[in-house]
Tab-separated table of C-alpha atoms in Angstrom:
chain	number	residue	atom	x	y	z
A	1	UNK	CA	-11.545	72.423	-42.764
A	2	UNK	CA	-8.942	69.253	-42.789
A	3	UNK	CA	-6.142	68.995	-44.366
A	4	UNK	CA	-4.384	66.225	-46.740
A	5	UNK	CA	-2.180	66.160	-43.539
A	6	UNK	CA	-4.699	65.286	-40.679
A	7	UNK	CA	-6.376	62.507	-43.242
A	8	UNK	CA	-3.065	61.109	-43.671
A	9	UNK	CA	-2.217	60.950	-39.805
A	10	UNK	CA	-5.768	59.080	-39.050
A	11	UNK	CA	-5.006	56.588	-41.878
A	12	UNK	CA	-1.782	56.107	-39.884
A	13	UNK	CA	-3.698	55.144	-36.459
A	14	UNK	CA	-6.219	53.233	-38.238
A	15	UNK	CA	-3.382	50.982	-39.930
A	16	UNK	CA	-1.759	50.134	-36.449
A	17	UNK	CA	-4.839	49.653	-34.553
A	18	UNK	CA	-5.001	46.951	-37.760
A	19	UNK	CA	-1.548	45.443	-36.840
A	20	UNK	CA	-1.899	45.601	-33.052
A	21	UNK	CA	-4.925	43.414	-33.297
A	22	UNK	CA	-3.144	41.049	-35.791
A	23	UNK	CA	-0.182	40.714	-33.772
A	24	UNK	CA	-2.560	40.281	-30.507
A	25	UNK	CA	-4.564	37.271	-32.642
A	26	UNK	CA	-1.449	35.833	-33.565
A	27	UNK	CA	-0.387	35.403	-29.858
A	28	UNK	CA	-3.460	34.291	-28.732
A	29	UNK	CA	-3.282	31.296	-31.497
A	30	UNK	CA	0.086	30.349	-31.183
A	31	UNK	CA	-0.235	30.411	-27.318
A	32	UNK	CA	-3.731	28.018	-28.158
A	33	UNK	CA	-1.782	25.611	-30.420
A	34	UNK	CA	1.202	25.662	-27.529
A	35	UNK	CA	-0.937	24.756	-25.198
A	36	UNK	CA	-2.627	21.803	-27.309
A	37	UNK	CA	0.641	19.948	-27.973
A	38	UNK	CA	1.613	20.329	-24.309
A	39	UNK	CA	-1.622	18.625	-23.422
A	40	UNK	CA	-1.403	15.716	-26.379
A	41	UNK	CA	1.774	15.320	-25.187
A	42	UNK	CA	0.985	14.674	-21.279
A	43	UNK	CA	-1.945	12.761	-21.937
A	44	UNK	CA	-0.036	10.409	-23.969
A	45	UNK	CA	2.697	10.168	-21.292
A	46	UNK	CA	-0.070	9.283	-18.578
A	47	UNK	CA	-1.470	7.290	-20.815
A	48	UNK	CA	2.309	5.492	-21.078
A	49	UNK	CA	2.318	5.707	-17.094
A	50	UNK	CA	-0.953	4.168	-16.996
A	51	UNK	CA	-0.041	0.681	-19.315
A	52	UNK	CA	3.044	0.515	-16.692
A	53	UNK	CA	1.044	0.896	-14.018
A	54	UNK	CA	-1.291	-2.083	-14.861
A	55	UNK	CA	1.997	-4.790	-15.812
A	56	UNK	CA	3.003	-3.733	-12.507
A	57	UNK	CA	-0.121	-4.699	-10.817
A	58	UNK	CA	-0.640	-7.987	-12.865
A	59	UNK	CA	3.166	-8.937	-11.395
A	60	UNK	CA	1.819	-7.954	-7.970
A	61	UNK	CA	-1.480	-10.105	-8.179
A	62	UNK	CA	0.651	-12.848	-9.933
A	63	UNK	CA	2.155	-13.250	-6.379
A	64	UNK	CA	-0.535	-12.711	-4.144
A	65	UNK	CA	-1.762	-15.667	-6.011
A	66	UNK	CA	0.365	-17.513	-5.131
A	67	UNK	CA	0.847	-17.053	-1.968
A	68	UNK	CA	-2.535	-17.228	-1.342
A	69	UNK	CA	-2.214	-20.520	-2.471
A	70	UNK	CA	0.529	-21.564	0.101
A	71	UNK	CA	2.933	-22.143	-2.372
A	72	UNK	CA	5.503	-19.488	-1.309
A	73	UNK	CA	5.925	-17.229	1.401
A	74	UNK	CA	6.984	-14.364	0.045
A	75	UNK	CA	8.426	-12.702	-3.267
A	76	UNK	CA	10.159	-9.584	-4.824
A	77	UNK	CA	9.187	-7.505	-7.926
A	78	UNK	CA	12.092	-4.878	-8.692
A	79	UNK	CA	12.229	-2.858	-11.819
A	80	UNK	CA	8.786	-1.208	-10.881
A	81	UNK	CA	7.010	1.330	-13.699
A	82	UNK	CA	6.018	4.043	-13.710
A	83	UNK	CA	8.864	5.579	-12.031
A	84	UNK	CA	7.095	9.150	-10.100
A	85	UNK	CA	3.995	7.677	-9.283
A	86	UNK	CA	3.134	6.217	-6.053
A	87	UNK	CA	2.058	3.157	-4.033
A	88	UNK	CA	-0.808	3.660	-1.904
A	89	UNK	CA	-2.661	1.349	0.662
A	90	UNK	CA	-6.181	1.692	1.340
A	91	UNK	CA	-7.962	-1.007	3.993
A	92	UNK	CA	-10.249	-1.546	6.511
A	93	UNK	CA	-11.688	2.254	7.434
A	94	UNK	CA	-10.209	4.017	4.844
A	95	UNK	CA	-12.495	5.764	2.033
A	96	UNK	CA	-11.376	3.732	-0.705
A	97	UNK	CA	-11.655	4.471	-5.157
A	98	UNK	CA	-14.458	2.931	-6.055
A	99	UNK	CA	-12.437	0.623	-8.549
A	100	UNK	CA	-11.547	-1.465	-5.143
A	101	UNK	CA	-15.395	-1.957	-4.356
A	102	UNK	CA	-15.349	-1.179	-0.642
A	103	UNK	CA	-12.215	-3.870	-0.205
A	104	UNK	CA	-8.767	-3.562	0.570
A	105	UNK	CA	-6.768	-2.445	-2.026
A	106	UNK	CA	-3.406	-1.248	-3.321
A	107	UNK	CA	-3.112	1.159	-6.280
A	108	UNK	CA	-0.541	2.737	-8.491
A	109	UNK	CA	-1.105	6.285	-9.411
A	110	UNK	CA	0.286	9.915	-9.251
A	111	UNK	CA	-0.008	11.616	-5.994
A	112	UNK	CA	-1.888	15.008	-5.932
A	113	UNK	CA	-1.026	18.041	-3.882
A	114	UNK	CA	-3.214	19.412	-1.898
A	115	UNK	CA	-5.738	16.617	-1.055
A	116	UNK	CA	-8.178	16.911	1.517
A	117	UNK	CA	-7.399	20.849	2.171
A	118	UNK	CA	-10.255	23.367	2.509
A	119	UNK	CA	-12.527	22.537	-0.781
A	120	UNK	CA	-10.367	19.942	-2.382
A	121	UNK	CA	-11.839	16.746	-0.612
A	122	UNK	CA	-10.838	13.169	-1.593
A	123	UNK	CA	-8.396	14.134	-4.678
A	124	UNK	CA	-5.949	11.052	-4.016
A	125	UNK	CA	-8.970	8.527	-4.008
A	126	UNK	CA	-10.408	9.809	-7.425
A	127	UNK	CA	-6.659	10.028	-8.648
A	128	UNK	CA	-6.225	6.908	-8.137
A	129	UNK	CA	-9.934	5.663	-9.182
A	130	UNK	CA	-9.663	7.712	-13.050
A	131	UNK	CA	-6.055	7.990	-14.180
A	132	UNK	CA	-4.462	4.780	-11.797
A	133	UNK	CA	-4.495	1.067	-11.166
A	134	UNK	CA	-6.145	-0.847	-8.069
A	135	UNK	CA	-5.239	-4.304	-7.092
A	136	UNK	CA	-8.345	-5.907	-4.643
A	137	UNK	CA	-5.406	-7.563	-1.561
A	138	UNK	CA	-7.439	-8.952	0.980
A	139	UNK	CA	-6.370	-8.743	4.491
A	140	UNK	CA	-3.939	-5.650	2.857
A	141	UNK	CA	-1.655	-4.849	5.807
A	142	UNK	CA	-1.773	-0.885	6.294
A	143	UNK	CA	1.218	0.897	4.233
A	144	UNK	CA	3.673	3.964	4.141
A	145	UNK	CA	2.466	5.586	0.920
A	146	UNK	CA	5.551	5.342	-1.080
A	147	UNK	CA	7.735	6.604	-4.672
A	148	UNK	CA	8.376	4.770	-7.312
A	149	UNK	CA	12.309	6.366	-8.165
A	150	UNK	CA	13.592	6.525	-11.456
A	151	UNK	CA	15.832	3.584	-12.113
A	152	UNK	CA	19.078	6.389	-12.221
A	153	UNK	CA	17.423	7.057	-8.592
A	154	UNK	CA	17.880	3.652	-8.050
A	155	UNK	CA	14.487	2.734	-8.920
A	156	UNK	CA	12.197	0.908	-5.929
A	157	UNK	CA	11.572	-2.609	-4.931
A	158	UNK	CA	8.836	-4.439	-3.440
A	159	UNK	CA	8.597	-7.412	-1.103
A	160	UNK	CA	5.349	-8.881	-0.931
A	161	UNK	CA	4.806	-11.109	2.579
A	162	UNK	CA	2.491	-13.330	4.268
A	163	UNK	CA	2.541	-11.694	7.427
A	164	UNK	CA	0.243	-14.045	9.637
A	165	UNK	CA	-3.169	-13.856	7.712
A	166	UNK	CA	-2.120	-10.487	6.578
A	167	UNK	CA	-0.321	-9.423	3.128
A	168	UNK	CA	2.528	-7.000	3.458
A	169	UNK	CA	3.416	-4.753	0.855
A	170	UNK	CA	7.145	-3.510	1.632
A	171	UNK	CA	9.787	-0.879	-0.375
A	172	UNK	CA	13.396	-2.660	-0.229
A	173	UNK	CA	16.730	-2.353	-0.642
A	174	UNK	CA	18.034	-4.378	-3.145
């Protein structure tokens, strides 16, 4: 028959079985709730990015306007937000977000890895269409997708031009 001493010994493995799938719970929900503050916190922070991203347009159209208008030639915005994301160009042939309606446009928004490579097909363009901002430029001269730097990078400036009939869109040193 069984001891007192086998009884005791299955108790034993029964309680730590117990712990081991406390301790495994308790990881899994602290990981969870890790997780969830990482991801209030980003979205937040693009949300941030995203405000920036629309002054800096407004400043840009600002300009076009008025240059459109003939009454200057060209002008500079400098202390561009949000500092990481990008400029990008997108005219004549180019598939373009659907926020520029088929038109030339420029937008502001975070560049994605891996666009356009095997399965991942037209990334950028619904980057830039969900989390960015898209300015409508018409007659947008083509442009070298470019950084905004962090101001302790030196930050980035734009010229924007009448170049002929076209608008340029130019990073400068200031």
């Amino acid at each position: 028959g069984k001891s007192l001493g086998d009884f005791n010994l299955n108790k034993k493995g029964f309680l730590l079985a117990t712990e081991v799938v406390k301790i495994v719970l308790s990881v899994i929900s602290i990981s969870f709730l890790i997780y969830l503050l990482f991801a209030i916190y980003y979205s937040n922070s693009n949300n941030q990015k995203l405000q920036e991203a629309k002054i800096t347009i407004g400043r840009i159209k600002e300009i076009i306007l008025r240059i459109d208008s003939g009454k200057i030639l060209n002008d500079k915005v400098t202390d561009i937000n949000p500092s990481s994301w990008n400029f990008f160009s997108f005219v004549k042939a180019d598939k373009k977000p659907n926020s520029c309606a088929g038109r030339d446009c420029l937008c502001i928004c975070d560049a994605v890895s891996f666009d356009n490579v095997l399965w991942f097909k037209d990334r950028q363009i619904s980057e830039c269409d969900n989390k960015g901002a898209c300015l409508v430029v018409k007659n947008l001269k083509k442009f070298q997708t470019f950084e905004i730097k962090k101001p302790s990078d030196g930050g980035v400036n734009i010229k924007i031009s009448k170049l002929g009939k076209n608008i340029g869109v130019e990073e400068y040193e200031s």
